[in-house]
Coordinates of N, CA and C and ligand atoms in Angstrom, one line a residue:
M197 N 0.8 -1.2 0.0 CA 0.0 0.0 0.0 C 0.9 1.2 0.0
N198 N 0.7 2.1 -1.0 CA 1.5 3.3 -1.1 C 0.8 4.4 -0.2
D199 N 1.6 5.0 0.7 CA 1.0 5.8 1.7 C 1.2 7.3 1.4
W200 N 1.5 7.6 0.1 CA 1.7 9.0 -0.3 C 0.5 9.9 0.1
G201 N -0.7 9.5 -0.2 CA -1.9 10.3 0.0 C -2.1 10.5 1.5
A202 N -2.0 9.4 2.3 CA -2.3 9.5 3.7 C -1.3 10.3 4.4
S203 N 0.0 10.3 3.9 CA 1.1 11.0 4.6 C 0.9 12.5 4.2
V204 N 0.5 12.8 3.1 CA 0.3 14.3 2.7 C -0.9 14.9 3.3
Y205 N -2.0 14.2 3.2 CA -3.3 14.7 3.6 C -3.8 14.3 4.9
G206 N -3.2 13.2 5.5 CA -3.8 12.7 6.8 C -4.8 11.6 6.5
D207 N -4.9 10.6 7.4 CA -5.9 9.5 7.3 C -6.7 9.4 8.5
P208 N -8.0 9.9 8.4 CA -8.6 10.4 7.3 C -8.1 11.8 6.9
C209 N -8.4 12.2 5.7 CA -7.9 13.6 5.2 C -8.4 14.6 6.2
R210 N -7.4 15.5 6.6 CA -7.7 16.5 7.6 C -8.8 17.5 7.1
E211 N -8.9 17.6 5.8 CA -9.9 18.6 5.3 C -11.2 17.9 4.9
C212 N -11.2 17.0 3.9 CA -12.4 16.5 3.4 C -12.9 15.2 4.2
G213 N -12.1 14.7 5.0 CA -12.5 13.5 5.8 C -12.4 12.2 5.1
Y214 N -11.8 12.2 3.9 CA -11.6 11.0 3.1 C -10.8 9.9 3.8
N215 N -11.4 8.7 3.8 CA -10.8 7.6 4.5 C -10.0 6.7 3.5
W216 N -8.6 6.7 3.7 CA -7.7 6.0 2.8 C -7.9 4.5 2.8
N217 N -8.6 4.0 3.8 CA -8.8 2.5 3.9 C -10.0 2.0 3.1
L218 N -10.6 2.9 2.4 CA -11.8 2.6 1.5 C -11.4 1.4 0.6
S219 N -12.4 0.5 0.4 CA -12.1 -0.7 -0.5 C -12.0 -0.2 -1.9
L220 N -11.4 -1.0 -2.8 CA -11.3 -0.7 -4.2 C -12.6 -0.5 -4.8
T221 N -13.5 -1.4 -4.5 CA -14.9 -1.4 -5.1 C -15.6 -0.1 -4.7
N222 N -15.5 0.3 -3.4 CA -16.2 1.5 -2.9 C -15.6 2.8 -3.5
A223 N -14.3 2.8 -3.7 CA -13.6 3.9 -4.3 C -14.0 4.1 -5.8
I224 N -14.1 3.0 -6.5 CA -14.5 3.0 -7.9 C -16.0 3.5 -8.0
S225 N -16.8 3.0 -7.0 CA -18.2 3.5 -7.0 C -18.3 5.0 -6.7
L226 N -17.5 5.5 -5.8 CA -17.5 6.9 -5.6 C -17.2 7.7 -6.9
V227 N -16.2 7.3 -7.6 CA -15.9 8.0 -8.9 C -17.0 7.9 -9.9
S228 N -17.6 6.7 -9.9 CA -18.7 6.5 -10.9 C -19.9 7.4 -10.7
H229 N -20.0 7.8 -9.4 CA -21.2 8.7 -9.1 C -20.8 10.2 -9.1
L230 N -19.6 10.5 -9.5 CA -19.2 11.9 -9.5 C -20.1 12.8 -10.3
P231 N -20.4 12.4 -11.6 CA -21.3 13.3 -12.4 C -22.6 13.7 -11.7
T232 N -23.2 12.7 -11.0 CA -24.4 12.9 -10.3 C -24.2 13.8 -9.1
A233 N -23.1 13.5 -8.3 CA -22.8 14.2 -7.1 C -22.5 15.7 -7.4
Y234 N -21.6 15.9 -8.4 CA -21.2 17.3 -8.8 C -22.4 18.0 -9.4
G235 N -23.2 17.2 -10.2 CA -24.3 17.8 -10.9 C -25.3 18.3 -9.9
G236 N -25.5 17.6 -8.8 CA -26.5 18.0 -7.8 C -26.0 19.2 -7.1
L237 N -24.7 19.3 -6.8 CA -24.2 20.5 -6.1 C -24.3 21.8 -7.0
L238 N -24.1 21.6 -8.3 CA -24.0 22.7 -9.2 C -25.3 23.1 -9.9
T239 N -26.4 22.4 -9.6 CA -27.7 22.8 -10.1 C -28.1 24.2 -9.8
G240 N -28.4 25.0 -10.8 CA -28.7 26.4 -10.6 C -27.6 27.3 -10.3
R241 N -26.3 26.8 -10.5 CA -25.1 27.7 -10.2 C -24.5 28.1 -11.5
S242 N -23.8 29.2 -11.5 CA -23.1 29.7 -12.7 C -21.8 28.9 -12.9
G243 N -21.2 28.4 -11.9 CA -19.9 27.8 -12.0 C -18.8 28.8 -11.7
N244 N -19.1 30.1 -11.7 CA -18.1 31.1 -11.4 C -17.8 31.4 -9.9
E245 N -18.6 30.7 -9.1 CA -18.5 31.0 -7.6 C -17.1 30.6 -7.2
Q246 N -16.5 31.4 -6.3 CA -15.1 31.1 -5.8 C -15.0 31.4 -4.4
H247 N -14.4 30.5 -3.6 CA -14.1 30.7 -2.2 C -12.9 31.6 -2.1
P248 N -13.0 32.6 -1.1 CA -11.8 33.5 -1.0 C -10.5 32.8 -0.7
E249 N -10.5 31.6 -0.1 CA -9.3 30.9 0.3 C -8.8 30.0 -0.9
L250 N -9.5 29.9 -1.9 CA -9.2 29.0 -3.0 C -8.8 29.7 -4.3
N251 N -7.9 29.0 -5.1 CA -7.5 29.6 -6.3 C -8.4 29.4 -7.5
W252 N -9.3 28.4 -7.4 CA -10.1 28.1 -8.5 C -11.6 28.3 -8.2
S253 N -12.4 28.6 -9.2 CA -13.8 28.7 -9.1 C -14.3 27.2 -9.1
V254 N -15.6 27.1 -8.8 CA -16.1 25.7 -8.7 C -16.1 25.0 -10.1
S255 N -16.3 25.7 -11.2 CA -16.2 25.2 -12.5 C -14.8 24.7 -12.8
E256 N -13.8 25.5 -12.4 CA -12.4 25.2 -12.6 C -12.0 23.9 -11.9
Y257 N -12.6 23.7 -10.7 CA -12.4 22.4 -10.0 C -13.0 21.2 -10.8
V258 N -14.1 21.4 -11.4 CA -14.8 20.3 -12.2 C -13.8 20.0 -13.3
T259 N -13.3 21.0 -14.0 CA -12.4 20.7 -15.1 C -11.1 20.0 -14.7
H260 N -10.6 20.5 -13.5 CA -9.4 19.8 -13.0 C -9.6 18.3 -12.7
V261 N -10.7 18.0 -12.0 CA -11.0 16.6 -11.7 C -11.2 15.8 -13.0
A262 N -11.9 16.4 -14.0 CA -12.1 15.7 -15.3 C -10.7 15.4 -15.9
D263 N -9.9 16.4 -16.0 CA -8.5 16.3 -16.6 C -7.7 15.2 -15.9
N264 N -7.8 15.3 -14.5 CA -6.9 14.4 -13.7 C -7.4 12.9 -14.0
L265 N -8.7 12.7 -14.0 CA -9.1 11.3 -14.2 C -8.8 10.8 -15.6
R266 N -8.9 11.7 -16.6 CA -8.5 11.4 -18.0 C -7.0 11.0 -18.1
I267 N -6.2 11.8 -17.4 CA -4.8 11.6 -17.5 C -4.4 10.3 -16.8
W268 N -5.0 10.0 -15.7 CA -4.7 8.7 -15.0 C -5.2 7.5 -15.8
A269 N -6.4 7.7 -16.5 CA -6.8 6.6 -17.4 C -5.8 6.4 -18.5
E270 N -5.3 7.4 -19.1 CA -4.3 7.4 -20.1 C -3.0 6.7 -19.6
R271 N -2.6 7.0 -18.4 CA -1.4 6.4 -17.8 C -1.6 4.9 -17.7
L272 N -2.7 4.5 -17.1 CA -3.0 3.1 -16.9 C -3.0 2.3 -18.2
M273 N -3.7 2.9 -19.2 CA -3.8 2.2 -20.5 C -2.5 2.1 -21.2
G274 N -1.6 3.1 -21.0 CA -0.3 3.0 -21.6 C 0.5 1.8 -21.0
V275 N 0.5 1.8 -19.7 CA 1.3 0.7 -19.0 C 0.7 -0.7 -19.4
L276 N -0.6 -0.7 -19.4 CA -1.3 -2.0 -19.7 C -1.0 -2.5 -21.1
R277 N -0.7 -1.5 -22.0 CA -0.4 -1.9 -23.4 C 1.1 -2.0 -23.6
G278 N 1.9 -2.1 -22.5 CA 3.3 -2.4 -22.7 C 4.3 -1.3 -22.5
A279 N 3.8 0.0 -22.2 CA 4.7 1.1 -22.0 C 5.4 0.9 -20.7
S280 N 6.5 1.7 -20.5 CA 7.2 1.7 -19.3 C 6.3 2.1 -18.1
P281 N 6.4 1.5 -17.0 CA 5.5 1.9 -15.9 C 5.8 3.3 -15.3
L282 N 7.0 3.8 -15.7 CA 7.4 5.2 -15.2 C 6.6 6.2 -16.0
V283 N 5.6 6.9 -15.3 CA 4.8 7.9 -16.0 C 5.4 9.3 -15.7
G284 N 5.1 10.2 -16.5 CA 5.5 11.6 -16.3 C 4.5 12.3 -15.4
S285 N 5.0 13.2 -14.6 CA 4.0 14.0 -13.8 C 3.6 15.2 -14.6
Y286 N 2.5 15.8 -14.2 CA 2.1 17.1 -14.8 C 1.8 18.1 -13.7
D287 N 1.9 19.4 -14.1 CA 1.7 20.5 -13.2 C 0.2 20.9 -13.4
E288 N -0.6 20.7 -12.3 CA -2.0 21.0 -12.5 C -2.3 22.5 -12.7
N289 N -1.4 23.3 -12.1 CA -1.6 24.8 -12.3 C -1.2 25.3 -13.6
L290 N -0.1 24.7 -14.2 CA 0.3 25.1 -15.6 C -0.8 24.6 -16.6
L291 N -1.3 23.4 -16.3 CA -2.4 22.9 -17.2 C -3.6 23.8 -17.2
A292 N -4.0 24.2 -16.0 CA -5.1 25.1 -15.8 C -4.9 26.4 -16.6
K293 N -3.7 26.9 -16.5 CA -3.3 28.1 -17.2 C -3.4 27.9 -18.7
A294 N -2.7 26.8 -19.2 CA -2.7 26.5 -20.6 C -4.0 26.3 -21.2
R295 N -4.9 25.6 -20.5 CA -6.2 25.3 -21.0 C -7.2 26.4 -20.7
N296 N -6.7 27.5 -19.9 CA -7.6 28.6 -19.6 C -8.9 28.1 -19.0
Y297 N -8.7 27.4 -17.9 CA -9.9 26.8 -17.1 C -11.0 27.9 -16.9
R298 N -10.6 29.1 -16.6 CA -11.5 30.1 -16.2 C -12.6 30.4 -17.2
Q299 N -12.2 30.1 -18.5 CA -13.1 30.4 -19.6 C -13.9 29.2 -20.0
I300 N -13.8 28.0 -19.3 CA -14.5 26.8 -19.7 C -15.9 26.9 -18.9
P301 N -17.0 27.0 -19.6 CA -18.3 27.1 -18.9 C -18.6 25.8 -18.1
V302 N -19.4 25.9 -17.1 CA -19.6 24.7 -16.2 C -20.4 23.6 -17.0
E303 N -21.2 24.0 -18.0 CA -21.9 23.0 -18.8 C -20.8 22.1 -19.6
A304 N -19.8 22.8 -20.1 CA -18.7 22.0 -20.8 C -17.9 21.2 -19.9
A305 N -17.6 21.8 -18.7 CA -16.8 21.1 -17.7 C -17.5 19.8 -17.3
M306 N -18.8 19.9 -17.1 CA -19.6 18.7 -16.6 C -19.7 17.7 -17.7
W307 N -19.7 18.1 -19.0 CA -19.7 17.1 -20.1 C -18.4 16.4 -20.0
S308 N -17.3 17.1 -19.9 CA -16.0 16.5 -19.8 C -15.8 15.6 -18.7
L309 N -16.4 16.0 -17.5 CA -16.3 15.1 -16.3 C -16.9 13.8 -16.6
T310 N -18.1 13.8 -17.2 CA -18.8 12.6 -17.5 C -18.1 11.7 -18.4
R311 N -17.5 12.3 -19.5 CA -16.7 11.5 -20.4 C -15.4 10.9 -19.7
S312 N -14.8 11.8 -18.9 CA -13.6 11.3 -18.2 C -13.8 10.2 -17.3
V313 N -15.0 10.3 -16.5 CA -15.3 9.2 -15.6 C -15.5 7.9 -16.4
D314 N -16.2 8.0 -17.5 CA -16.4 6.8 -18.4 C -15.0 6.2 -18.8
D315 N -14.1 7.0 -19.3 CA -12.8 6.5 -19.7 C -12.0 5.9 -18.5
W316 N -12.1 6.6 -17.4 CA -11.4 6.1 -16.2 C -12.0 4.8 -15.8
L317 N -13.3 4.6 -15.8 CA -13.9 3.3 -15.4 C -13.5 2.2 -16.3
A318 N -13.4 2.5 -17.6 CA -13.0 1.5 -18.6 C -11.5 1.2 -18.4
A319 N -10.7 2.1 -18.0 CA -9.2 1.9 -17.8 C -9.0 1.1 -16.5
T320 N -9.8 1.4 -15.5 CA -9.6 0.6 -14.2 C -10.2 -0.8 -14.4
E321 N -11.2 -0.9 -15.1 CA -11.8 -2.3 -15.4 C -10.8 -3.1 -16.2
A322 N -10.2 -2.5 -17.2 CA -9.2 -3.2 -18.0 C -8.0 -3.6 -17.2
S323 N -7.7 -2.8 -16.2 CA -6.5 -3.0 -15.3 C -6.7 -4.0 -14.2
A324 N -8.0 -4.4 -14.0 CA -8.4 -5.1 -12.8 C -7.6 -6.3 -12.5
T325 N -7.3 -7.1 -13.5 CA -6.7 -8.4 -13.3 C -5.2 -8.4 -13.8
S326 N -4.7 -7.2 -14.1 CA -3.4 -7.1 -14.8 C -2.2 -7.1 -13.8
G327 N -2.5 -6.8 -12.6 CA -1.4 -6.6 -11.6 C -0.5 -5.4 -12.0
V328 N -1.2 -4.4 -12.7 CA -0.5 -3.2 -13.2 C 0.2 -2.4 -12.0
V329 N 1.4 -1.9 -12.3 CA 2.1 -1.1 -11.3 C 2.5 0.2 -12.1
V330 N 2.2 1.3 -11.6 CA 2.6 2.6 -12.2 C 3.7 3.2 -11.3
I331 N 4.8 3.7 -11.8 CA 5.7 4.4 -11.0 C 5.6 5.9 -11.3
H332 N 5.2 6.7 -10.3 CA 5.0 8.1 -10.4 C 6.3 8.8 -9.8
P333 N 6.8 9.8 -10.5 CA 8.0 10.5 -10.0 C 8.0 11.0 -8.5
E334 N 6.8 11.5 -8.1 CA 6.7 12.0 -6.7 C 6.1 11.0 -5.8
R335 N 5.2 10.2 -6.3 CA 4.4 9.3 -5.4 C 4.9 7.9 -5.3
G336 N 5.9 7.5 -6.1 CA 6.5 6.2 -6.1 C 5.7 5.1 -6.8
E337 N 5.9 3.9 -6.4 CA 5.3 2.7 -7.0 C 3.8 2.7 -6.6
M338 N 2.9 2.6 -7.5 CA 1.5 2.6 -7.2 C 0.8 1.4 -7.9
T339 N 0.1 0.6 -7.1 CA -0.7 -0.5 -7.7 C -2.0 0.1 -8.2
L340 N -2.9 -0.7 -8.8 CA -4.2 -0.1 -9.3 C -5.0 0.4 -8.1
S341 N -4.9 -0.3 -7.0 CA -5.6 0.2 -5.8 C -5.1 1.5 -5.3
D342 N -3.8 1.7 -5.3 CA -3.2 3.0 -4.9 C -3.7 4.1 -5.9
V343 N -3.7 3.8 -7.2 CA -4.2 4.8 -8.2 C -5.6 5.2 -7.9
V344 N -6.5 4.2 -7.8 CA -7.9 4.4 -7.6 C -8.2 5.2 -6.3
L345 N -7.5 4.8 -5.2 CA -7.7 5.6 -4.0 C -7.3 7.0 -4.1
S346 N -6.2 7.2 -4.8 CA -5.6 8.6 -4.9 C -6.5 9.4 -5.8
N347 N -7.0 8.8 -6.9 CA -7.9 9.5 -7.8 C -9.2 9.8 -7.2
A348 N -9.8 8.9 -6.4 CA -11.0 9.1 -5.7 C -10.9 10.2 -4.7
H349 N -9.7 10.2 -4.0 CA -9.5 11.3 -3.0 C -9.5 12.7 -3.7
D350 N -8.8 12.8 -4.8 CA -8.8 14.1 -5.5 C -10.2 14.6 -5.8
A351 N -11.0 13.6 -6.3 CA -12.4 14.0 -6.7 C -13.2 14.3 -5.5
I352 N -13.1 13.6 -4.4 CA -13.9 13.8 -3.2 C -13.5 15.1 -2.5
H353 N -12.1 15.3 -2.5 CA -11.6 16.5 -1.9 C -12.1 17.8 -2.6
H354 N -12.1 17.7 -3.9 CA -12.6 18.9 -4.6 C -14.1 19.0 -4.6
Q355 N -14.8 17.9 -4.4 CA -16.3 18.0 -4.2 C -16.5 18.8 -2.9
W356 N -15.7 18.5 -1.9 CA -15.7 19.2 -0.6 C -15.4 20.7 -0.9
D357 N -14.4 21.0 -1.7 CA -14.1 22.4 -2.0 C -15.3 23.1 -2.7
I358 N -15.9 22.4 -3.6 CA -17.1 23.0 -4.3 C -18.2 23.2 -3.3
A359 N -18.4 22.2 -2.4 CA -19.5 22.3 -1.5 C -19.3 23.5 -0.5
R360 N -18.0 23.6 0.0 CA -17.8 24.7 1.0 C -17.8 26.1 0.3
T361 N -17.4 26.2 -1.0 CA -17.5 27.4 -1.7 C -19.0 27.9 -1.8
L362 N -19.8 26.9 -2.2 CA -21.3 27.3 -2.4 C -21.9 27.6 -1.0
Q363 N -21.6 26.8 0.0 CA -22.2 27.0 1.3 C -21.7 28.4 1.9
D364 N -20.5 28.7 1.7 CA -19.9 30.0 2.2 C -20.7 31.1 1.5
L365 N -21.0 31.0 0.2 CA -21.7 32.1 -0.5 C -23.2 32.2 0.1
D366 N -23.7 31.0 0.4 CA -25.1 31.0 0.9 C -25.2 31.4 2.3
G367 N -24.0 31.6 3.0 CA -24.0 32.1 4.4 C -24.2 31.1 5.4
S368 N -24.2 29.8 5.0 CA -24.3 28.7 6.1 C -22.9 28.3 6.4
S369 N -22.9 27.4 7.5 CA -21.6 27.0 8.0 C -20.9 26.0 7.0
A370 N -19.6 25.8 7.1 CA -18.9 24.9 6.2 C -19.3 23.5 6.4
P371 N -19.3 22.7 5.3 CA -19.7 21.3 5.4 C -18.8 20.6 6.3
Q372 N -19.3 19.6 7.0 CA -18.5 18.8 7.9 C -17.7 17.8 7.0
P373 N -16.5 17.4 7.5 CA -15.8 16.3 6.7 C -16.7 15.1 6.6
G374 N -16.5 14.4 5.5 CA -17.3 13.2 5.3 C -17.6 12.9 3.9
Ligands
ZN576 ZN1 -9.1 15.4 1.2

């Protein structure tokens, strides 16, 4: 078990409450429900809402999560098809700048999220019995389970960011971890 996520964020995550002991099946299920969960939070919202402590608007978080899932699906499929297990890292802030996340409307971001979740589910399913190991420059050796838990955390953490942004605007208290 790769402990990169738990060591960086805490177990459970100090902010969003994510439990790193989640089963592989439950973590995959969490990701599969992201379009519904994010869609529910964003109903009636412009996507431009931004928390004063955060660098991204809620729509930018949706695009980040979509891109991150798509990138991890691509990494898994490359290794599965015989590429070196050593994957390259990417800078999420440079990607946001290059893609001009701010100008991507929430409707487009949600479409991308749904597509990325589908690609990610296909890649994790294809990897299920492969014993695939990915070597990440900062996170080290990652099994499929490590990849899934890390990707699910990113999505749930930013779901929490979106929820607290919207609740802050609505004047209610911050969401509890969970
Ligand atoms: Zn978290």
